[in-house]
Amino acid sequence: MIDTKRIGMAGHSIGGASTAATMAGDARVRAGVNMDGTFFAPVPADGLDGRPFLMFGAKDRHDDKTWHQSWADLDGWKRWLTVTGADHGSFTDVPLLAGLAGIPDTAPMPYERSLALTRAYVAAFFDLHLKGVPQPLLDGPSPDNPEVVVRLP
C-alpha cells in the first residue's frame, strides 16, 4: 500500500530539478531531494509551502546561481550539502558501470564512498521527514564524513 501522507521524491540531474517542480505543483509530495541538478524551473518565490528539501551535490554547485536562488526561496526545513571529490555522476551508478566497462571514473572520490554517502544522507532525509525518526547526521558537519560540507539555514 502507498501511504499518501508519506510521499517523497528524489532525483539526479534533471530528475533532481524536476523534484522541486513537481513539489510546486503537487502538494502530495511531502519531501524532496535534488541530487546535483540545475534548477531549470526555479523554486517558486513563495517556496514549497514549508515542505522540506535537500540539495545534495558536487562541490561546484557552490557556483551554481540556480542553487543560490532556490536556496533563498525554500521556505521549509532545508539543507545544502556538497561533497568534495564528487562530480556530477557520483550520485548515480555511472561510475560503477563505467568501471565494469573499463572506462575510468572522472571523480577523485571512489564510487564506493560516493555510494555510501548518497545512501546515508538521502535515507536520513526521508527517515526524518517521512517517518519522523531523528537524524543527527543532518544537523551539521560529521567527523565521519569530512568530505560533506553542510550549509544550514
Coordinates of N, CA, C and O in Angstrom, one line a residue:
M1 N 0.8 -1.2 0.0 CA 0.0 0.0 0.0 C 0.9 1.2 0.0 O 1.9 1.3 0.7
I2 N 0.5 2.2 -0.7 CA 1.1 3.5 -0.7 C 0.5 4.4 0.3 O -0.7 4.6 0.3
D3 N 1.3 4.9 1.2 CA 0.9 5.8 2.2 C 0.9 7.2 1.6 O 2.0 7.8 1.5
T4 N -0.2 7.7 1.3 CA -0.2 9.0 0.6 C 0.2 10.2 1.4 O 0.4 11.3 0.9
K5 N 0.4 10.0 2.7 CA 0.9 11.0 3.6 C 2.4 11.0 3.7 O 3.0 11.8 4.4
R6 N 3.0 10.0 3.1 CA 4.5 9.9 3.2 C 5.1 9.7 1.8 O 5.9 8.8 1.5
I7 N 4.7 10.6 0.9 CA 5.3 10.5 -0.5 C 6.5 11.5 -0.5 O 6.4 12.6 -0.2
G8 N 7.6 10.9 -0.9 CA 8.9 11.7 -1.1 C 9.3 11.5 -2.5 O 9.0 10.5 -3.2
M9 N 10.2 12.4 -3.0 CA 10.7 12.3 -4.3 C 12.1 12.7 -4.3 O 12.5 13.7 -3.7
A10 N 12.9 12.0 -5.0 CA 14.4 12.3 -5.2 C 14.7 12.0 -6.6 O 14.2 11.1 -7.3
G11 N 15.7 12.8 -7.1 CA 16.1 12.6 -8.5 C 17.5 13.2 -8.7 O 18.0 14.0 -7.9
H12 N 18.2 12.7 -9.7 CA 19.5 13.2 -10.0 C 19.5 14.0 -11.3 O 18.7 13.7 -12.2
S13 N 20.3 15.0 -11.4 CA 20.4 15.9 -12.6 C 19.0 16.5 -12.9 O 18.4 17.1 -12.0
I14 N 18.5 16.3 -14.1 CA 17.2 16.9 -14.4 C 16.1 16.3 -13.6 O 15.1 16.9 -13.3
G15 N 16.3 15.1 -13.2 CA 15.4 14.4 -12.2 C 15.3 15.1 -10.9 O 14.3 15.2 -10.3
G16 N 16.5 15.6 -10.4 CA 16.5 16.4 -9.2 C 15.8 17.7 -9.4 O 15.1 18.2 -8.5
A17 N 16.1 18.3 -10.5 CA 15.4 19.6 -10.7 C 13.9 19.4 -10.8 O 13.2 20.3 -10.4
S18 N 13.5 18.3 -11.4 CA 12.1 18.1 -11.6 C 11.4 17.8 -10.2 O 10.2 18.0 -10.1
T19 N 12.2 17.4 -9.2 CA 11.6 17.2 -7.9 C 11.0 18.5 -7.4 O 9.9 18.5 -6.9
A20 N 11.7 19.6 -7.4 CA 11.2 20.8 -6.9 C 10.0 21.3 -7.7 O 9.0 21.8 -7.2
A21 N 10.1 21.1 -9.1 CA 8.9 21.5 -9.9 C 7.7 20.7 -9.6 O 6.6 21.2 -9.6
T22 N 7.9 19.4 -9.4 CA 6.8 18.5 -9.0 C 6.2 18.9 -7.7 O 5.0 19.0 -7.5
M23 N 7.0 19.2 -6.7 CA 6.5 19.6 -5.4 C 5.8 20.9 -5.5 O 4.8 21.1 -4.8
A24 N 6.2 21.8 -6.4 CA 5.5 23.1 -6.6 C 4.1 22.9 -7.1 O 3.2 23.7 -6.8
G25 N 3.9 21.8 -7.9 CA 2.6 21.6 -8.5 C 1.8 20.5 -7.8 O 0.6 20.3 -8.1
D26 N 2.4 19.8 -6.9 CA 1.6 18.6 -6.3 C 1.9 18.6 -4.8 O 3.0 18.1 -4.4
A27 N 1.0 19.0 -4.0 CA 1.2 19.1 -2.5 C 1.3 17.7 -1.9 O 1.7 17.6 -0.7
R28 N 1.0 16.6 -2.6 CA 1.1 15.3 -2.0 C 2.5 14.9 -1.8 O 2.8 14.0 -1.0
V29 N 3.4 15.5 -2.6 CA 4.9 15.2 -2.4 C 5.3 16.0 -1.2 O 5.4 17.2 -1.2
R30 N 5.6 15.2 -0.1 CA 5.9 15.9 1.2 C 7.3 16.3 1.5 O 7.6 17.1 2.3
A31 N 8.3 15.7 0.7 CA 9.7 16.0 0.9 C 10.4 15.7 -0.4 O 10.0 14.7 -1.1
G32 N 11.5 16.5 -0.7 CA 12.2 16.3 -1.9 C 13.7 16.4 -1.8 O 14.2 17.1 -1.0
V33 N 14.4 15.7 -2.8 CA 15.8 15.8 -2.9 C 16.2 16.1 -4.3 O 15.8 15.4 -5.2
N34 N 17.1 17.0 -4.5 CA 17.8 17.3 -5.8 C 19.2 16.9 -5.6 O 20.0 17.5 -4.9
M35 N 19.6 15.8 -6.4 CA 21.0 15.4 -6.4 C 21.7 15.9 -7.6 O 21.5 15.4 -8.7
D36 N 22.4 17.0 -7.4 CA 23.3 17.7 -8.4 C 22.6 18.1 -9.7 O 23.2 18.0 -10.8
G37 N 21.4 18.5 -9.6 CA 20.7 19.0 -10.8 C 20.5 20.5 -10.8 O 20.2 21.1 -9.8
T38 N 20.8 21.1 -12.0 CA 20.5 22.6 -12.2 C 19.0 22.8 -12.1 O 18.2 22.0 -12.7
F39 N 18.6 23.8 -11.4 CA 17.1 24.1 -11.2 C 16.7 24.9 -12.5 O 16.7 26.1 -12.5
F40 N 16.3 24.1 -13.5 CA 15.9 24.8 -14.8 C 14.5 25.5 -14.5 O 14.3 26.6 -15.1
A41 N 13.7 24.9 -13.7 CA 12.4 25.5 -13.3 C 12.7 26.0 -11.9 O 12.9 25.1 -11.0
P42 N 12.7 27.2 -11.6 CA 13.1 27.7 -10.2 C 12.0 27.3 -9.2 O 10.9 27.1 -9.5
V43 N 12.5 27.2 -8.0 CA 11.6 27.0 -6.8 C 10.7 28.3 -6.8 O 11.2 29.4 -7.0
P44 N 9.4 28.2 -6.6 CA 8.6 29.4 -6.6 C 9.1 30.4 -5.5 O 9.6 30.0 -4.5
A45 N 8.9 31.6 -5.8 CA 9.4 32.7 -4.9 C 8.8 32.6 -3.5 O 9.4 33.0 -2.5
D46 N 7.6 32.0 -3.4 CA 6.9 31.8 -2.1 C 7.2 30.5 -1.5 O 6.6 30.1 -0.6
G47 N 8.1 29.7 -2.1 CA 8.6 28.4 -1.5 C 7.7 27.3 -1.9 O 7.0 27.3 -2.9
L48 N 7.8 26.2 -1.1 CA 7.1 24.9 -1.3 C 6.2 24.6 -0.2 O 6.1 23.5 0.3
D49 N 5.5 25.7 0.3 CA 4.5 25.5 1.4 C 5.1 24.9 2.6 O 4.5 24.1 3.3
G50 N 6.4 25.2 2.9 CA 7.0 24.8 4.1 C 7.5 23.3 4.1 O 8.0 22.8 5.1
R51 N 7.4 22.7 3.0 CA 7.9 21.3 2.9 C 9.4 21.2 2.8 O 10.0 22.1 2.2
P52 N 10.0 20.1 3.4 CA 11.4 20.0 3.4 C 12.1 19.7 2.1 O 11.5 18.9 1.3
F53 N 13.3 20.2 1.9 CA 14.0 19.9 0.7 C 15.5 19.8 0.9 O 16.1 20.6 1.7
L54 N 16.1 18.8 0.3 CA 17.6 18.6 0.4 C 18.2 18.8 -0.9 O 17.8 18.2 -1.9
M55 N 19.2 19.7 -0.9 CA 20.0 19.9 -2.1 C 21.4 19.2 -1.8 O 22.1 19.6 -0.9
F56 N 21.7 18.2 -2.6 CA 22.8 17.4 -2.4 C 23.6 17.2 -3.7 O 23.1 16.7 -4.7
G57 N 24.8 17.8 -3.7 CA 25.6 17.8 -5.0 C 27.1 17.9 -4.8 O 27.6 17.9 -3.7
A58 N 27.7 18.0 -6.0 CA 29.2 18.1 -6.1 C 29.6 19.5 -5.6 O 28.7 20.5 -5.6
K59 N 30.8 19.7 -5.3 CA 31.3 21.0 -4.7 C 31.1 22.2 -5.7 O 30.9 23.3 -5.3
D60 N 31.1 21.9 -7.0 CA 31.0 23.0 -7.9 C 29.6 23.6 -7.9 O 29.3 24.7 -8.5
R61 N 28.6 23.1 -7.2 CA 27.3 23.7 -7.0 C 27.4 25.0 -6.2 O 26.4 25.8 -6.2
H62 N 28.5 25.2 -5.5 CA 28.7 26.5 -4.8 C 28.6 27.6 -5.8 O 28.3 28.8 -5.4
D63 N 29.0 27.4 -7.1 CA 29.0 28.4 -8.1 C 27.7 28.5 -8.9 O 27.6 29.3 -9.9
D64 N 26.8 27.6 -8.6 CA 25.5 27.5 -9.5 C 24.5 28.5 -9.0 O 24.0 28.4 -7.9
K65 N 24.2 29.5 -9.8 CA 23.3 30.5 -9.5 C 21.9 30.0 -9.2 O 21.2 30.5 -8.4
T66 N 21.5 28.9 -9.9 CA 20.2 28.4 -9.7 C 20.0 27.7 -8.3 O 19.0 27.7 -7.7
W67 N 21.2 27.2 -7.8 CA 21.1 26.7 -6.4 C 21.0 27.8 -5.4 O 20.3 27.7 -4.4
H68 N 21.7 28.9 -5.6 CA 21.6 30.0 -4.7 C 20.2 30.6 -4.7 O 19.7 30.9 -3.6
Q69 N 19.6 30.7 -5.8 CA 18.2 31.3 -5.8 C 17.2 30.3 -5.2 O 16.4 30.7 -4.4
S70 N 17.4 29.0 -5.5 CA 16.5 28.0 -4.9 C 16.6 28.0 -3.4 O 15.6 27.9 -2.7
W71 N 17.9 28.0 -2.9 CA 18.1 28.0 -1.5 C 17.4 29.2 -0.9 O 16.7 29.0 0.2
A72 N 17.5 30.4 -1.5 CA 16.8 31.6 -0.9 C 15.3 31.4 -0.9 O 14.6 31.9 0.0
D73 N 14.7 30.7 -1.9 CA 13.3 30.6 -2.0 C 12.7 29.5 -1.2 O 11.5 29.5 -1.0
L74 N 13.5 28.5 -0.8 CA 12.9 27.4 0.0 C 12.5 27.9 1.3 O 13.2 28.7 2.0
D75 N 11.3 27.5 1.7 CA 10.7 28.1 2.9 C 10.4 27.1 4.1 O 9.8 27.5 5.1
G76 N 10.9 25.9 3.9 CA 10.7 24.9 4.9 C 12.1 24.4 5.4 O 13.1 25.1 5.2
W77 N 12.1 23.3 6.1 CA 13.4 22.7 6.5 C 14.2 22.5 5.2 O 13.7 22.1 4.2
K78 N 15.5 22.9 5.3 CA 16.4 22.7 4.1 C 17.8 22.5 4.6 O 18.2 22.9 5.6
R79 N 18.5 21.8 3.7 CA 19.9 21.6 3.8 C 20.5 21.7 2.4 O 20.0 21.2 1.4
W80 N 21.7 22.2 2.4 CA 22.5 22.3 1.1 C 23.8 21.5 1.4 O 24.7 22.0 2.2
L81 N 24.0 20.3 0.9 CA 25.1 19.5 1.2 C 25.9 19.4 -0.1 O 25.4 19.1 -1.2
T82 N 27.2 19.6 0.0 CA 28.1 19.4 -1.2 C 29.2 18.4 -0.8 O 29.6 18.4 0.4
V83 N 29.6 17.6 -1.7 CA 30.5 16.6 -1.5 C 31.9 16.9 -2.2 O 31.9 16.8 -3.5
T84 N 32.9 17.1 -1.5 CA 34.2 17.4 -2.0 C 34.7 16.1 -2.6 O 34.7 15.0 -2.0
G85 N 35.2 16.1 -3.9 CA 35.7 15.0 -4.6 C 34.7 14.3 -5.4 O 35.0 13.3 -6.1
A86 N 33.5 14.7 -5.4 CA 32.4 14.1 -6.2 C 32.3 14.9 -7.5 O 32.7 16.1 -7.6
D87 N 31.8 14.3 -8.5 CA 31.4 15.0 -9.7 C 29.9 14.7 -10.0 O 29.3 14.0 -9.3
H88 N 29.4 15.2 -11.2 CA 28.0 15.0 -11.5 C 27.5 13.6 -11.4 O 26.5 13.3 -10.9
G89 N 28.3 12.6 -11.9 CA 27.9 11.2 -12.0 C 28.1 10.5 -10.7 O 27.6 9.4 -10.5
S90 N 28.7 11.1 -9.7 CA 29.0 10.4 -8.4 C 27.7 10.0 -7.7 O 27.8 9.2 -6.8
F91 N 26.6 10.6 -8.0 CA 25.3 10.3 -7.3 C 24.5 9.3 -8.0 O 23.3 9.1 -7.7
T92 N 25.1 8.6 -8.9 CA 24.4 7.6 -9.7 C 25.3 6.3 -9.7 O 26.3 6.2 -9.1
D93 N 24.9 5.3 -10.5 CA 25.7 4.1 -10.7 C 26.6 4.2 -11.9 O 27.2 3.2 -12.3
V94 N 26.6 5.4 -12.5 CA 27.5 5.5 -13.7 C 29.0 5.1 -13.4 O 29.6 4.4 -14.2
P95 N 29.6 5.6 -12.3 CA 30.9 5.2 -12.0 C 31.1 3.7 -11.9 O 32.1 3.1 -12.4
L96 N 30.2 3.0 -11.3 CA 30.3 1.5 -11.2 C 30.2 0.9 -12.6 O 31.0 0.1 -13.0
L97 N 29.2 1.3 -13.4 CA 29.0 0.8 -14.8 C 30.2 1.1 -15.7 O 30.7 0.3 -16.4
A98 N 30.7 2.3 -15.5 CA 31.9 2.7 -16.3 C 33.1 1.9 -16.0 O 33.8 1.4 -16.8
G99 N 33.3 1.6 -14.7 CA 34.4 0.8 -14.2 C 34.3 -0.6 -14.8 O 35.3 -1.2 -15.2
L100 N 33.1 -1.2 -14.8 CA 32.9 -2.5 -15.3 C 33.2 -2.6 -16.8 O 33.6 -3.6 -17.3
A101 N 33.0 -1.4 -17.5 CA 33.2 -1.4 -18.9 C 34.7 -1.0 -19.2 O 35.0 -0.8 -20.4
G102 N 35.5 -0.7 -18.2 CA 36.9 -0.3 -18.4 C 37.1 1.1 -18.6 O 38.1 1.5 -19.1
I103 N 36.1 1.9 -18.4 CA 36.2 3.4 -18.5 C 36.5 4.0 -17.2 O 35.8 3.8 -16.2
P104 N 37.6 4.8 -17.1 CA 37.9 5.3 -15.8 C 36.9 6.4 -15.3 O 36.3 7.1 -16.1
D105 N 36.7 6.4 -14.0 CA 35.8 7.4 -13.4 C 36.5 8.8 -13.4 O 37.7 8.9 -13.3
T106 N 35.7 9.8 -13.6 CA 36.3 11.2 -13.7 C 36.3 11.8 -12.3 O 37.0 12.9 -12.2
A107 N 35.7 11.3 -11.3 CA 35.7 11.8 -10.0 C 36.8 11.3 -9.1 O 37.1 10.1 -9.2
P108 N 37.5 12.2 -8.4 CA 38.5 11.7 -7.5 C 38.0 10.8 -6.4 O 38.7 10.0 -5.9
M109 N 36.7 10.9 -6.0 CA 36.2 10.1 -4.9 C 35.9 8.7 -5.4 O 35.2 8.6 -6.5
P110 N 36.3 7.7 -4.8 CA 35.9 6.3 -5.2 C 34.4 6.1 -5.2 O 33.7 6.6 -4.3
Y111 N 33.9 5.3 -6.1 CA 32.5 5.0 -6.3 C 31.9 4.5 -5.0 O 30.8 4.9 -4.6
E112 N 32.6 3.6 -4.3 CA 32.0 3.0 -3.1 C 31.7 4.1 -2.0 O 30.8 4.0 -1.3
R113 N 32.6 5.1 -1.9 CA 32.4 6.2 -1.0 C 31.3 7.1 -1.4 O 30.4 7.4 -0.5
S114 N 31.2 7.4 -2.6 CA 30.1 8.3 -3.0 C 28.7 7.6 -2.9 O 27.7 8.2 -2.5
L115 N 28.7 6.3 -3.1 CA 27.5 5.5 -2.9 C 27.1 5.5 -1.5 O 25.9 5.7 -1.1
A116 N 28.1 5.2 -0.6 CA 27.8 5.2 0.9 C 27.2 6.5 1.3 O 26.3 6.6 2.1
L117 N 27.8 7.6 0.9 CA 27.4 9.0 1.3 C 26.0 9.3 0.8 O 25.1 9.8 1.5
T118 N 25.8 8.9 -0.5 CA 24.4 9.2 -1.1 C 23.4 8.4 -0.3 O 22.3 9.0 0.0
R119 N 23.6 7.2 -0.1 CA 22.6 6.3 0.6 C 22.4 6.9 2.0 O 21.2 7.0 2.4
A120 N 23.4 7.2 2.7 CA 23.3 7.7 4.1 C 22.5 8.9 4.2 O 21.6 9.0 5.0
Y121 N 22.9 9.9 3.4 CA 22.2 11.2 3.5 C 20.8 11.3 3.0 O 19.9 11.9 3.6
V122 N 20.6 10.6 1.9 CA 19.2 10.6 1.3 C 18.3 9.8 2.2 O 17.1 10.2 2.5
A123 N 18.7 8.6 2.7 CA 17.9 7.8 3.6 C 17.6 8.6 4.9 O 16.5 8.6 5.4
A124 N 18.7 9.3 5.4 CA 18.4 10.1 6.7 C 17.4 11.2 6.4 O 16.5 11.4 7.3
F125 N 17.5 11.8 5.3 CA 16.5 12.9 5.0 C 15.0 12.3 5.0 O 14.1 12.9 5.6
F126 N 14.8 11.2 4.3 CA 13.5 10.6 4.2 C 13.1 10.0 5.5 O 11.9 10.1 5.9
D127 N 14.0 9.4 6.2 CA 13.6 8.9 7.6 C 13.2 10.0 8.5 O 12.2 9.8 9.2
L128 N 13.8 11.1 8.4 CA 13.4 12.2 9.3 C 12.1 12.8 8.9 O 11.2 13.0 9.7
H129 N 11.9 13.1 7.6 CA 10.7 13.8 7.1 C 9.5 13.0 6.8 O 8.4 13.5 6.8
L130 N 9.7 11.7 6.5 CA 8.5 10.9 6.2 C 8.2 9.9 7.3 O 7.1 9.4 7.4
K131 N 9.2 9.6 8.1 CA 9.0 8.6 9.2 C 9.1 9.3 10.6 O 8.7 8.6 11.6
G132 N 9.6 10.5 10.7 CA 9.7 11.2 12.0 C 10.8 10.7 12.9 O 10.8 10.9 14.1
V133 N 11.8 10.0 12.3 CA 12.9 9.4 13.0 C 14.1 10.5 13.1 O 14.6 10.9 12.0
P134 N 14.5 10.9 14.3 CA 15.5 11.9 14.3 C 16.8 11.5 13.6 O 17.2 10.3 13.7
Q135 N 17.5 12.4 13.0 CA 18.7 12.1 12.2 C 19.8 13.1 12.5 O 19.9 14.1 11.8
P136 N 20.6 12.9 13.5 CA 21.7 13.8 13.8 C 22.6 14.1 12.6 O 23.3 15.1 12.6
L137 N 22.7 13.1 11.7 CA 23.6 13.3 10.5 C 23.3 14.6 9.8 O 24.2 15.2 9.2
L138 N 22.0 15.0 9.8 CA 21.6 16.2 9.1 C 21.7 17.5 9.8 O 21.4 18.5 9.3
D139 N 22.2 17.4 11.1 CA 22.3 18.6 11.9 C 23.5 19.4 11.7 O 23.6 20.6 12.2
G140 N 24.5 18.9 11.0 CA 25.7 19.7 10.8 C 26.8 18.8 10.3 O 26.6 17.6 10.0
P141 N 28.0 19.3 10.2 CA 29.2 18.5 9.7 C 29.3 17.3 10.6 O 29.1 17.3 11.8
S142 N 29.8 16.2 10.0 CA 30.0 14.9 10.6 C 31.5 14.6 10.6 O 32.1 14.5 9.5
P143 N 32.1 14.2 11.7 CA 33.5 13.8 11.6 C 33.7 12.5 10.8 O 34.8 12.3 10.3
D144 N 32.7 11.7 10.7 CA 32.8 10.5 9.9 C 32.7 10.8 8.4 O 33.1 9.9 7.6
N145 N 32.2 11.9 8.0 CA 32.0 12.3 6.6 C 32.6 13.7 6.3 O 31.9 14.6 6.0
P146 N 33.9 13.8 6.5 CA 34.6 15.1 6.3 C 34.4 15.7 4.9 O 34.6 17.0 4.8
E147 N 34.2 14.9 3.9 CA 34.0 15.4 2.6 C 32.7 16.1 2.3 O 32.5 16.7 1.3
V148 N 31.7 16.0 3.3 CA 30.4 16.6 3.1 C 30.4 17.9 3.8 O 30.6 18.0 5.0
V149 N 30.2 19.0 3.0 CA 30.1 20.3 3.5 C 28.6 20.6 3.7 O 27.8 20.4 2.8
V150 N 28.2 21.0 4.9 CA 26.8 21.2 5.3 C 26.5 22.7 5.4 O 27.1 23.4 6.2
R151 N 25.5 23.1 4.7 CA 25.0 24.5 4.8 C 23.7 24.5 5.5 O 22.7 23.8 5.0
L152 N 23.6 25.1 6.6 CA 22.4 25.2 7.4 C 21.7 26.6 7.1 O 22.4 27.5 6.7
P153 N 20.4 26.6 7.3 CA 19.7 27.9 7.1 C 20.2 29.0 8.0 O 20.8 28.8 9.0

